[in-house]
Coordinates of C-alpha atoms and ligand atoms in Angstrom, one line a residue:
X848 CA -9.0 24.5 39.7
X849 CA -9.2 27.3 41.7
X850 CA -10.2 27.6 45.5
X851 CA -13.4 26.3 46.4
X852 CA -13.6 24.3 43.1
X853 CA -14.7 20.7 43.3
X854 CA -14.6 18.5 40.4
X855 CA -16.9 15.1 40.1
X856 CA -16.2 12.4 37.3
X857 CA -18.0 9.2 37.2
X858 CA -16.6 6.0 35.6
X859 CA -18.8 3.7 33.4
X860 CA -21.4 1.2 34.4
X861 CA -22.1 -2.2 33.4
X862 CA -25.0 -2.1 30.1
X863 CA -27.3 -4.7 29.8
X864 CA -26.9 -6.8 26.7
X865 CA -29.9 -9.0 27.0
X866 CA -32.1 -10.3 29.8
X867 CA -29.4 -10.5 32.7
X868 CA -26.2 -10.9 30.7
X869 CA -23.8 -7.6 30.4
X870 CA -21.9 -6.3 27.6
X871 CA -18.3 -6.6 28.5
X872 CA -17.1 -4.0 30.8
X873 CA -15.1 -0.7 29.4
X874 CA -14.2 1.7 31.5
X875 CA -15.0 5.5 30.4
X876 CA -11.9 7.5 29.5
X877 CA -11.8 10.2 31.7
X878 CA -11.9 8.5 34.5
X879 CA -9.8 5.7 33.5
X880 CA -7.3 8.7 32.8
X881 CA -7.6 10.8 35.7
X882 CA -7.9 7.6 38.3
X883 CA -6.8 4.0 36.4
X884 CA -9.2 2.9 38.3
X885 CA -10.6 -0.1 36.2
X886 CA -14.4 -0.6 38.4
X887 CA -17.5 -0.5 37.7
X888 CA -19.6 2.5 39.2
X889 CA -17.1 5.0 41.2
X890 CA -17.1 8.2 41.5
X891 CA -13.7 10.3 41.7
X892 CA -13.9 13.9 43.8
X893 CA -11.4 16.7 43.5
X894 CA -11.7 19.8 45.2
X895 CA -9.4 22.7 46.0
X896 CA -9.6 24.7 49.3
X897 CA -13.2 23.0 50.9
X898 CA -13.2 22.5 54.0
X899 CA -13.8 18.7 55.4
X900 CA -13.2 17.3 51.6
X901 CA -10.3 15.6 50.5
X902 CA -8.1 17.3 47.3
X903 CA -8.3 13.6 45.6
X904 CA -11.1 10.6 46.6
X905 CA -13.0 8.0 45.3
X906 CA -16.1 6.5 45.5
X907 CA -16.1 3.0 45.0
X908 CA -18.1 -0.2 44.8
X909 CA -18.0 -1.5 49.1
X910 CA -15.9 -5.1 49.7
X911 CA -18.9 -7.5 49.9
X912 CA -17.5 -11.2 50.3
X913 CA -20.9 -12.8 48.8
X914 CA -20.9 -10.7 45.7
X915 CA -16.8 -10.7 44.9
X916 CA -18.0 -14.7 45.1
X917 CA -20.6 -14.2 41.8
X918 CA -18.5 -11.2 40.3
X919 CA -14.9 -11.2 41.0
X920 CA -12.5 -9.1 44.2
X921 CA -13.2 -5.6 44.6
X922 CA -10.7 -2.8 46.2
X923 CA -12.8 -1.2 48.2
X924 CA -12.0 1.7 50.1
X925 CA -9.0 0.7 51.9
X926 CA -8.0 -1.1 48.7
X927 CA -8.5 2.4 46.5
X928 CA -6.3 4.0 49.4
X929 CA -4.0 1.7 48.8
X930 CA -3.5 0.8 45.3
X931 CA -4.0 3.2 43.5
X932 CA -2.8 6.2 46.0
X933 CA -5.9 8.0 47.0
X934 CA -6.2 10.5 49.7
X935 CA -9.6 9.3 50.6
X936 CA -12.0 6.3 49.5
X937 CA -15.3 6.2 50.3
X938 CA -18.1 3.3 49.6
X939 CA -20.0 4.6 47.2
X940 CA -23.5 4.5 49.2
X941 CA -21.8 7.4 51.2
X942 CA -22.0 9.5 48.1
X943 CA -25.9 10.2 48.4
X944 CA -25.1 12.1 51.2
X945 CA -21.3 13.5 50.6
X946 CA -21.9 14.9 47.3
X947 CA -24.6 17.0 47.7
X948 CA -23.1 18.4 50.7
X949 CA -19.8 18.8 48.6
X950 CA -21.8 20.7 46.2
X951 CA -23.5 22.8 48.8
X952 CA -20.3 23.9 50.0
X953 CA -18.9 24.8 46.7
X954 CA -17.9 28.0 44.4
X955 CA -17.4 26.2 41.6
X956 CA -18.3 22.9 39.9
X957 CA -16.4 21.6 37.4
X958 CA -19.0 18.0 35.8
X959 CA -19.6 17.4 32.1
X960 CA -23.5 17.1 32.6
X961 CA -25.6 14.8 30.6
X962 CA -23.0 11.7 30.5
X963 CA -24.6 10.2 34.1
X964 CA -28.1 10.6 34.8
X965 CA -27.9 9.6 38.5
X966 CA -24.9 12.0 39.3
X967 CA -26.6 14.6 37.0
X968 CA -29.9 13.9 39.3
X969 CA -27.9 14.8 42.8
X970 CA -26.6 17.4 41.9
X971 CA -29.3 19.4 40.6
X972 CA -31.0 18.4 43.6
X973 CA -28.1 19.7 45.8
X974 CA -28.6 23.1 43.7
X975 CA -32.1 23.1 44.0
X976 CA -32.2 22.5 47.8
X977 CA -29.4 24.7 48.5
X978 CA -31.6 28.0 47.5
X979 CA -34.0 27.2 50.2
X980 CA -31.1 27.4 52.6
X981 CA -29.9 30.9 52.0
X982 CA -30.4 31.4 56.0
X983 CA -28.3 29.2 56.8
X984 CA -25.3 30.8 54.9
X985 CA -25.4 28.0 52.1
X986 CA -25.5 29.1 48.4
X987 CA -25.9 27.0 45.0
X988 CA -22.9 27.1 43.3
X989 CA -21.6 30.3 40.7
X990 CA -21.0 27.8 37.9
X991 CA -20.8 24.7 36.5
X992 CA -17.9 24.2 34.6
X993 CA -17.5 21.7 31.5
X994 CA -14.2 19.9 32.5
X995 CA -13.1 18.6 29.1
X996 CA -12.2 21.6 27.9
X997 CA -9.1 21.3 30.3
X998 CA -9.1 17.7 30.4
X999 CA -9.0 16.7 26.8
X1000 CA -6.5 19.1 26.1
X1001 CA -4.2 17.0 28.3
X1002 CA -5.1 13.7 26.7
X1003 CA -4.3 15.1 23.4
X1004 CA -1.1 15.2 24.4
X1005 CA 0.5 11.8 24.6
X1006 CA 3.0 10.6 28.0
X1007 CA 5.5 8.4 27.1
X1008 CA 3.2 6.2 29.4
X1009 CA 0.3 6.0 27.0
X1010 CA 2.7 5.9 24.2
X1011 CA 3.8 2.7 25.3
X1012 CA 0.6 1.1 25.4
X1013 CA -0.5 2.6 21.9
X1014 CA 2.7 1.2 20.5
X1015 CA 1.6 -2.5 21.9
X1016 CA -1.6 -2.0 20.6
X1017 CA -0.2 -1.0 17.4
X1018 CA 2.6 -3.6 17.1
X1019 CA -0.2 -6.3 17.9
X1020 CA -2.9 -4.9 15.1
X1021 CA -0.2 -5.1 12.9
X1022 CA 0.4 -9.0 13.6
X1023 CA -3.3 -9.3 13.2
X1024 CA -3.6 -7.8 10.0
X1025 CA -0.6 -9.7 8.7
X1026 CA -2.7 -13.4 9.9
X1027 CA -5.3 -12.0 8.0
X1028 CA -3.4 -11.6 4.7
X1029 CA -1.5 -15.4 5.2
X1030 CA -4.5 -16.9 5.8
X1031 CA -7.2 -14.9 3.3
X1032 CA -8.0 -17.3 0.5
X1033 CA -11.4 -17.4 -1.6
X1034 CA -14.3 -19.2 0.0
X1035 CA -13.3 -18.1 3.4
X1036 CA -15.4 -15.9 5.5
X1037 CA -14.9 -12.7 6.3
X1038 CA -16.1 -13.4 10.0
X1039 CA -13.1 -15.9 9.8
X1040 CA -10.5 -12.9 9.5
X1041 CA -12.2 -10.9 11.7
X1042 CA -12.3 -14.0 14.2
X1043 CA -8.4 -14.2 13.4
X1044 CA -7.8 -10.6 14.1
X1045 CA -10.1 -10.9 17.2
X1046 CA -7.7 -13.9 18.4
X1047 CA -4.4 -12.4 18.2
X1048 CA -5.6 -9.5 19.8
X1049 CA -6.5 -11.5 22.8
X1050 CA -3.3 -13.6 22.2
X1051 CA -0.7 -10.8 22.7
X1052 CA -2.4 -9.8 25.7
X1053 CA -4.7 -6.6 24.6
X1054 CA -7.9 -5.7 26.5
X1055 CA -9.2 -7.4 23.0
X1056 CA -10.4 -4.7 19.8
X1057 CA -10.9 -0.9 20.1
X1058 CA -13.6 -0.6 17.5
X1059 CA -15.5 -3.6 16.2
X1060 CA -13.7 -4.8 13.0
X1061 CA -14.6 -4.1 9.4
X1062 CA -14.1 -7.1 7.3
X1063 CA -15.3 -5.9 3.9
X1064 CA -14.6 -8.4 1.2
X1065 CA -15.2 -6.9 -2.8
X1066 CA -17.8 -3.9 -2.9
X1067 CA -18.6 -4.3 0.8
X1068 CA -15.5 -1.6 1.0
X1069 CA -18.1 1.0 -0.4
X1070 CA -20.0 0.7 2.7
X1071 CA -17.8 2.5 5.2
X1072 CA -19.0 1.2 8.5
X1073 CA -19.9 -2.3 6.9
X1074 CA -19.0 -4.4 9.8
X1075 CA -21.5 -7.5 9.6
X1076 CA -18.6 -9.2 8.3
X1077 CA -21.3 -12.2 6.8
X1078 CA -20.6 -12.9 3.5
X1079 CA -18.2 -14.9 1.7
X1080 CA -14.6 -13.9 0.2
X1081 CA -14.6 -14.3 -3.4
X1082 CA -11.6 -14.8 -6.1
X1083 CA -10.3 -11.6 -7.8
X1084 CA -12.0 -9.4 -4.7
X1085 CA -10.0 -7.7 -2.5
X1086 CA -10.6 -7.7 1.1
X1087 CA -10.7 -3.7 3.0
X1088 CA -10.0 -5.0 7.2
X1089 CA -10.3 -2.0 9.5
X1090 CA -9.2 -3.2 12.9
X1091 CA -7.3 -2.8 15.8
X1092 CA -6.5 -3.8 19.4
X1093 CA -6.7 -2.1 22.7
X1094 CA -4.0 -2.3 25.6
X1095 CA -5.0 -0.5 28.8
X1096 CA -7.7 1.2 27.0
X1097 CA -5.3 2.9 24.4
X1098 CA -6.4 2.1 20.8
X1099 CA -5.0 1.3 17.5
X1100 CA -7.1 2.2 14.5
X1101 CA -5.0 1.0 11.0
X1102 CA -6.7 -0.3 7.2
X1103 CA -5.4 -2.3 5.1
X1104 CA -6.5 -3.7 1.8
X1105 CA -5.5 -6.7 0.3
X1106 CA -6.4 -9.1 -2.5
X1107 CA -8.0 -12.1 -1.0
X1108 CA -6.1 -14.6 -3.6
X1109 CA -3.0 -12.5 -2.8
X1110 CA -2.3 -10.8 -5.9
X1111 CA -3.5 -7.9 -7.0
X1112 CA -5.0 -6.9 -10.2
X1113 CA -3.3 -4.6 -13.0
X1114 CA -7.3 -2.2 -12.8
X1115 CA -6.6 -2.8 -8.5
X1116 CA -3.1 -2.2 -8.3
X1117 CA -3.6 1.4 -10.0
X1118 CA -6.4 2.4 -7.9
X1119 CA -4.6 0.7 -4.7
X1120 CA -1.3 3.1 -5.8
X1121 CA -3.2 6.0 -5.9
X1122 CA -4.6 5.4 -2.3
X1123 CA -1.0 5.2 -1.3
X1124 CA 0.0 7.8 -2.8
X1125 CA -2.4 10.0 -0.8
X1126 CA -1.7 8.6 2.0
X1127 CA 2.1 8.6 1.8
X1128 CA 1.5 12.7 1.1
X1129 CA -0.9 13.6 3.9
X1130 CA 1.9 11.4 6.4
X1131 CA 4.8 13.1 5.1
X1132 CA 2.9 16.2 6.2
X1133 CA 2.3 15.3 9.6
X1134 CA 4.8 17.8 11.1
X1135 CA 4.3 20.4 13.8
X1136 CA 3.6 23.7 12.6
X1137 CA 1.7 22.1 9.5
X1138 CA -3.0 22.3 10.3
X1139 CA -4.7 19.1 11.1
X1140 CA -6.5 20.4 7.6
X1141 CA -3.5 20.4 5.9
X1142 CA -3.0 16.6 6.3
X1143 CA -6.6 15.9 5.0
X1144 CA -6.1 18.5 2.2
X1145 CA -2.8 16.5 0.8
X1146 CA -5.1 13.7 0.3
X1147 CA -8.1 15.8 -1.0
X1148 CA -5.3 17.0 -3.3
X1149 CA -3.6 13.9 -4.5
X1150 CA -6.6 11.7 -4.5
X1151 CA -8.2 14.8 -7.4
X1152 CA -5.1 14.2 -8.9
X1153 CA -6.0 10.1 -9.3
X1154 CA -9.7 10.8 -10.1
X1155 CA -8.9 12.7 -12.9
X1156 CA -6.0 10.0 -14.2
X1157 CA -9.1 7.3 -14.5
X1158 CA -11.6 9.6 -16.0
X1159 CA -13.3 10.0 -13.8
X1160 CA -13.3 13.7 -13.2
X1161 CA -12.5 16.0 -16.1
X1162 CA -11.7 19.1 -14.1
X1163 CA -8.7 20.5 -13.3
X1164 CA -7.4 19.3 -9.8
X1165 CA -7.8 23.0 -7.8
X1166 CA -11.5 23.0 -9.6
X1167 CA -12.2 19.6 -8.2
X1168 CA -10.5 21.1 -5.1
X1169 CA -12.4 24.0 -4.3
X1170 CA -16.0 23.0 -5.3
X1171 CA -15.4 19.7 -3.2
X1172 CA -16.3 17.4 -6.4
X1173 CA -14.3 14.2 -5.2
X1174 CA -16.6 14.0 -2.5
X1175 CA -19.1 11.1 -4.2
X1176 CA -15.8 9.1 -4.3
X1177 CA -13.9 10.2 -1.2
X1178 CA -16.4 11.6 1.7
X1179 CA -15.1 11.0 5.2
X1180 CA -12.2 13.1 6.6
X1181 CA -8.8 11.9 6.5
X1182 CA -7.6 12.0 10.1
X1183 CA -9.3 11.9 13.4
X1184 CA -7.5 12.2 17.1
X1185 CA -6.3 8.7 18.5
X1186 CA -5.6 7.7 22.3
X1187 CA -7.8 6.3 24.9
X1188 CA -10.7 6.3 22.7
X1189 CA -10.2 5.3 19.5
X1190 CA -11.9 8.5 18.0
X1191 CA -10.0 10.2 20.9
X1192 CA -10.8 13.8 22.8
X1193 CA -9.4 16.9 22.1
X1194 CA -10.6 19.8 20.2
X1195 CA -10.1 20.0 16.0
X1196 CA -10.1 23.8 15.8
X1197 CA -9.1 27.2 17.7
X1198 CA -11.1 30.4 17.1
X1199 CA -12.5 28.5 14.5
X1200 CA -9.9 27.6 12.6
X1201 CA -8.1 24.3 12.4
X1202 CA -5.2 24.0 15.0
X1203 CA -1.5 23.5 14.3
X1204 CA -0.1 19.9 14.8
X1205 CA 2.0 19.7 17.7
X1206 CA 4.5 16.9 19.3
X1207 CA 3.0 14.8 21.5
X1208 CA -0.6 14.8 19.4
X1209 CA -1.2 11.3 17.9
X1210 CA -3.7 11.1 14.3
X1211 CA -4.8 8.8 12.0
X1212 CA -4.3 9.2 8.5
X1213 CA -6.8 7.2 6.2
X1214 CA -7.8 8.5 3.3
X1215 CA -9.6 5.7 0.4
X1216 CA -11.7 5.7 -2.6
X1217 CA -14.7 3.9 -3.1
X1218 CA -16.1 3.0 -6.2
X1219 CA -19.5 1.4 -5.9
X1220 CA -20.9 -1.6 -7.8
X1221 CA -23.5 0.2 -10.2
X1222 CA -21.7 3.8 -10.2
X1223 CA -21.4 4.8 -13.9
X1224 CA -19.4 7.6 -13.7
X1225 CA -16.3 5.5 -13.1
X1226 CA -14.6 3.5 -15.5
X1227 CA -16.3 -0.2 -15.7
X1228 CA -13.3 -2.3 -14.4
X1229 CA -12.9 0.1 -11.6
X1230 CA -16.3 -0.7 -10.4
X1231 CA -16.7 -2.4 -7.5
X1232 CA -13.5 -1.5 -5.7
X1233 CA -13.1 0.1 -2.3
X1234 CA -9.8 1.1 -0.9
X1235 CA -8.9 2.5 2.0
X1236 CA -4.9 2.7 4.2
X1237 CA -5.2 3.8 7.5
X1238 CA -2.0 4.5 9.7
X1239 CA -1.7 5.6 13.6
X1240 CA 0.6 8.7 13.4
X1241 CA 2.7 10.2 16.5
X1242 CA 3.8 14.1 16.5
X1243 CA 7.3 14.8 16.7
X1244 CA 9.7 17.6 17.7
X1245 CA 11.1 16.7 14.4
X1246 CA 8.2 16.0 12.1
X1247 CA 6.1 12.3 13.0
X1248 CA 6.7 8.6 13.9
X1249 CA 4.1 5.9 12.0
X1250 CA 3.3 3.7 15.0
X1251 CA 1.8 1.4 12.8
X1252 CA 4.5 0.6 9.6
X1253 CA 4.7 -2.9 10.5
X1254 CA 1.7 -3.4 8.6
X1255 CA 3.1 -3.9 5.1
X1256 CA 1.1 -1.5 2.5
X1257 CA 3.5 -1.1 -0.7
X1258 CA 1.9 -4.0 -3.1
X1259 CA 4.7 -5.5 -3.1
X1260 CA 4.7 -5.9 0.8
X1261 CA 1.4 -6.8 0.5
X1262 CA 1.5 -9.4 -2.0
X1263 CA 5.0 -10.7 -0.2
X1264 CA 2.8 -11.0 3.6
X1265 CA 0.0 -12.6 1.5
X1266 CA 2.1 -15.4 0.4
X1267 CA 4.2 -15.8 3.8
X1268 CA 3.4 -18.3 6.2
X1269 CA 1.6 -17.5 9.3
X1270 CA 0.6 -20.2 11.6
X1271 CA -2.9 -20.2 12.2
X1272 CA -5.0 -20.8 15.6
X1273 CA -6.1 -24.4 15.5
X1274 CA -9.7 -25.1 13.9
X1275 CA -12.1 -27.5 16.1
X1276 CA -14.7 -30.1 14.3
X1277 CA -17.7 -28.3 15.6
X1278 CA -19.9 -30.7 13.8
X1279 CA -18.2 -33.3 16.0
X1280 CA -18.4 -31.5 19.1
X1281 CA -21.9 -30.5 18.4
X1282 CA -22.9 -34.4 18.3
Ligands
LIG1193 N1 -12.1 2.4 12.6 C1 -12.8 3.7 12.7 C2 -12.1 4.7 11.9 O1 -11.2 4.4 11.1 O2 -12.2 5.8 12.1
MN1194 MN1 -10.1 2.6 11.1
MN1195 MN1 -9.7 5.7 11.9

């Protein structure tokens, strides 16, 4: 920021889920990461160089005995102040007045418009009114400056801080995903897993899941945000889960596939190798220096490889390459940015072309192949299967650290968690209780 700069960037509101009850509350990233401020409706202010405004302050829901009765304690101002080191606190009814005069009295602006209708309303209005004010010596601002160019450059970049919460998060979907290959059996639901997953999130002390889980037993796995998670496991299936936990907002993101009765087929075992395979290569080139495209290309590359193995594909591998003809089997990307959200900020390419992987940048790495039901181009046994490994990967000076390897993935780690024992949450007699 440069003199008279001021900077506004609300945090998240509660959404109405039905009637009068809320969906749980999440704050929004940016302001979680510029404040840790973990409230309902403020509003954090930085300026630069303005006189009568505060470099660092925050707007924030007023102490109000009756209502911290219904909805819980509250900082308030003093408690902002205090806590979490502000400058200044304000309650936030002072910012229908403060704001637009902040904005009246500065050069630049720095707001990501179109995230906050109400904050997006004031200031326009301060704009607006501020040209009929011209004798007065008051000016609409020169810009308005989209903040996340800055700002998501810096949450690309992992503290040892965040680290430390993505490696909780990680650790504990891990655990998760370990329950939920002791416990799979035929018969079971796949709401069950996901229930189980759910509960040792909550168990280990995350904020609860980062995404909603994908329990996708047989086929399902074709449907890549399948996440109904209704139907029934069956014998000889295998079972894709897609889940993670959050700690202090920070997300982990991994897949595994497993076979529901715990061993894998000869026709699954190949197609599962080949996944790994992939995987294993587009990891081992998560180095800096290497593109993010050059990670989803190793896949692209290895998983051409595979299709041609099962007949699927007849060309040769850079043929299939270059005119892209995996794609009915393979279609998402390979990686994605992971942090505070779970398909975090930060910018894929640079003058168009896709960046260099650097140390402190965390990725996923998930490539599959999915092989629907009634698809006749594949091979009639390998019908039906959808695979898909996902890991959480952390840029080194030296090359990469998997954050999530305690999830087994060789079949033989597989098949050894799916036979180990796991104690399970206890299961109450609803029919009883519902009596
Ligand atoms: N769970 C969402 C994803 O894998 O990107
Ligand atoms: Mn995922
Ligand atoms: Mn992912």
């Amino acid at each position: 920021m440069e003199e008279g700069d001021l900077a506004l960037f609300p945090g998240a509101s509660f959404a109405t889920r039905n009637h009068d009850v809320e969906y749980p509350f999440r704050q929004q990233a940016d302001y979680w990461y510029l404040t840790g401020h973990g409230e309902a409706d403020g509003i954090l202010l930085l300026s630069k160089g303005i006189e009568g405004l505060p470099e660092e302050g925050l707007f924030v829901l007023p102490k109000d005995s009756e209502k911290e009765t219904w909805t819980g304690v509250r900082l308030g101002p003093e408690g902002a102040k205090e806590t979490l080191g502000f400058q200044e606190a304000w309650n936030l009814e002072e910012a229908e007045k403060l704001i637009p005069e902040a904005v009246q009295k500065a050069k630049r602006v720095w707001y990501r418009i179109g995230d906050h209708s109400g904050l997006d309303k004031q200031i326009v209005g301060a704009v607006s009114s501020s040209r009929m004010k011209a004798r007065l010596g008051i000016h609409p601002p020169e810009a308005l400056v989209e903040p996340t160019h800055v700002l998501h450059e810096m949450r690309l970049f992992k503290t040892e801080e965040e680290l430390s919460f993505m490696r909780l998060a990680s650790a504990v979907s891990a655990e998760g995903h370990m329950l939920a290959m002791a416990q799979s059996t035929p018969g079971m639901g796949e709401w069950e897993l996901q229930a189980l997953l759910d509960y040792t999130f909550r168990r280990n002390g995350g904020d609860g899941w980062s995404y909603p889980a994908i329990v996708a037993g047989g086929a399902n796995a074709c449907i890549l945000h399948y996440n109904t998670n209704h139907q029934t496991l069956r014998d000889g299936d295998l079972v894709l889960i897609d889940a993670g936990a959050e700690f202090s907002c920070y997300a982990a993101d991994i897949t595994r596939t497993f076979p529901v009765n715990g061993t894998f087929t000869p026709d699954q075992k190949s197609v599962y190798q080949a996944v790994l395979d992939a995987e294993m290569s587009s990891i081992e080139s998560c180095k800096p220096g290497n593109s993010f495209n050059d990670v989803h290309m190793a896949s692209v590359r290895s998983l051409s490889g595979s299709l041609v193995e099962f007949g699927v594909l007849k060309e040769s591998v850079d043929e299939i390459v270059e005119k892209e003809l995996y794609k009915p089997w393979y279609l998402h990307n390979t990686s994605h940015w992971i942090g505070l959200d779970v398909h975090d900020a930060g910018r894929y390419k640079a003058d168009g072309e896709f960046r260099n992987l650097e140390a402190g940048m965390c990725l996923t790495v998930e490539p599959g192949l999915y092989f629907s039901e009634n698809d006749d181009r594949v091979p009639k046994p390998l019908r039906g299967i959808g695979i898909r490994i996902e890991d959480d990967i952390l840029i080194t000076p030296g090359g990469h650290e998997n954050l999530t390897l305690a999830a087994p993935k060789t079949i033989e780690d597989v098949e050894a968690a799916c036979s180990a024992e796991r104690v399970m949450p206890p299961v109450l007699d609803t029919e009883l209780l519902a009596k």
